[in-house]
């Protein structure tokens, strides 16, 4: 379920009325680059699988 929601969130900038970027990994405010390309952005994040809970 988490992966489905992340996919939805990451692809939002390139869909429908938004159409903010051509490639969803290039959207500045998304962490899609981290999950898809293993590239860390300006803000360090943890992979959702590494969080205990």
Short mmCIF file of N, CA and C in Angstrom, two decimals, residues 3-36:
data_model
loop_
_atom_site.label_atom_id
_atom_site.label_comp_id
_atom_site.label_asym_id
_atom_site.label_seq_id
_atom_site.Cartn_x
_atom_site.Cartn_y
_atom_site.Cartn_z
N UNK A 3 3.90 1.66 -1.23
CA UNK A 3 4.51 1.86 -2.54
C UNK A 3 3.49 2.42 -3.54
N UNK A 4 2.25 1.99 -3.45
CA UNK A 4 1.20 2.52 -4.32
C UNK A 4 1.01 4.02 -4.08
N UNK A 5 0.98 4.42 -2.82
CA UNK A 5 0.80 5.84 -2.48
C UNK A 5 2.00 6.68 -2.89
N UNK A 6 3.21 6.15 -2.68
CA UNK A 6 4.40 6.87 -3.10
C UNK A 6 4.42 7.06 -4.62
N UNK A 7 4.05 6.02 -5.34
CA UNK A 7 3.99 6.11 -6.79
C UNK A 7 3.02 7.19 -7.23
N UNK A 8 1.87 7.24 -6.60
CA UNK A 8 0.87 8.27 -6.91
C UNK A 8 1.43 9.67 -6.64
N UNK A 9 2.03 9.84 -5.47
CA UNK A 9 2.58 11.15 -5.08
C UNK A 9 3.71 11.57 -6.03
N UNK A 10 4.60 10.65 -6.34
CA UNK A 10 5.75 10.97 -7.18
C UNK A 10 5.35 11.32 -8.61
N UNK A 11 4.29 10.72 -9.10
CA UNK A 11 3.88 10.97 -10.48
C UNK A 11 2.89 12.14 -10.62
N UNK A 12 2.41 12.67 -9.54
CA UNK A 12 1.46 13.79 -9.59
C UNK A 12 1.97 15.00 -10.37
N UNK A 13 3.23 15.41 -10.22
CA UNK A 13 3.69 16.61 -10.93
C UNK A 13 3.67 16.51 -12.46
N UNK A 14 3.56 15.30 -13.00
CA UNK A 14 3.57 15.14 -14.46
C UNK A 14 2.20 14.77 -15.01
N UNK A 15 1.19 14.73 -14.18
CA UNK A 15 -0.14 14.30 -14.60
C UNK A 15 -1.13 15.45 -14.67
N UNK A 16 -2.12 15.25 -15.50
CA UNK A 16 -3.29 16.11 -15.56
C UNK A 16 -3.00 17.60 -15.58
N UNK A 17 -3.74 18.31 -14.76
CA UNK A 17 -3.66 19.77 -14.77
C UNK A 17 -2.31 20.30 -14.30
N UNK A 18 -1.58 19.53 -13.51
CA UNK A 18 -0.31 20.03 -12.97
C UNK A 18 0.75 20.12 -14.04
N UNK A 19 1.12 19.04 -14.64
CA UNK A 19 2.11 19.01 -15.72
C UNK A 19 3.28 19.97 -15.46
N UNK A 20 3.90 19.83 -14.31
CA UNK A 20 4.97 20.74 -13.87
C UNK A 20 6.33 20.40 -14.45
N UNK A 21 6.57 19.13 -14.73
CA UNK A 21 7.83 18.67 -15.30
C UNK A 21 7.55 17.54 -16.28
N UNK A 22 8.51 17.26 -17.15
CA UNK A 22 8.36 16.14 -18.08
C UNK A 22 8.73 14.81 -17.44
N UNK A 23 9.71 14.83 -16.55
CA UNK A 23 10.20 13.62 -15.89
C UNK A 23 9.95 13.77 -14.38
N UNK A 24 9.18 12.89 -13.81
CA UNK A 24 8.80 13.01 -12.40
C UNK A 24 10.00 13.01 -11.45
N UNK A 25 11.13 12.45 -11.86
CA UNK A 25 12.30 12.46 -10.97
C UNK A 25 12.98 13.83 -10.95
N UNK A 26 12.59 14.73 -11.84
CA UNK A 26 13.19 16.05 -11.92
C UNK A 26 12.43 17.11 -11.13
N UNK A 27 11.28 16.75 -10.58
CA UNK A 27 10.50 17.72 -9.81
C UNK A 27 11.24 18.06 -8.52
N UNK A 28 11.54 19.32 -8.36
CA UNK A 28 12.39 19.81 -7.26
C UNK A 28 11.91 19.42 -5.87
N UNK A 29 10.62 19.41 -5.64
CA UNK A 29 10.08 19.19 -4.30
C UNK A 29 9.68 17.74 -4.03
N UNK A 30 10.12 16.84 -4.88
CA UNK A 30 9.79 15.43 -4.73
C UNK A 30 11.04 14.63 -4.35
N UNK A 31 10.84 13.55 -3.67
CA UNK A 31 11.94 12.64 -3.34
C UNK A 31 11.94 11.43 -4.26
N UNK A 32 11.27 11.54 -5.38
CA UNK A 32 11.22 10.45 -6.36
C UNK A 32 12.63 10.10 -6.84
N UNK A 33 13.48 11.11 -6.97
CA UNK A 33 14.86 10.88 -7.42
C UNK A 33 15.57 9.91 -6.47
N UNK A 34 15.32 10.04 -5.19
CA UNK A 34 15.93 9.16 -4.19
C UNK A 34 15.44 7.72 -4.38
N UNK A 35 14.14 7.55 -4.51
CA UNK A 35 13.57 6.20 -4.62
C UNK A 35 13.84 5.56 -5.98
N UNK A 36 13.87 6.34 -7.03
CA UNK A 36 14.05 5.79 -8.38
C UNK A 36 15.51 5.69 -8.80
#
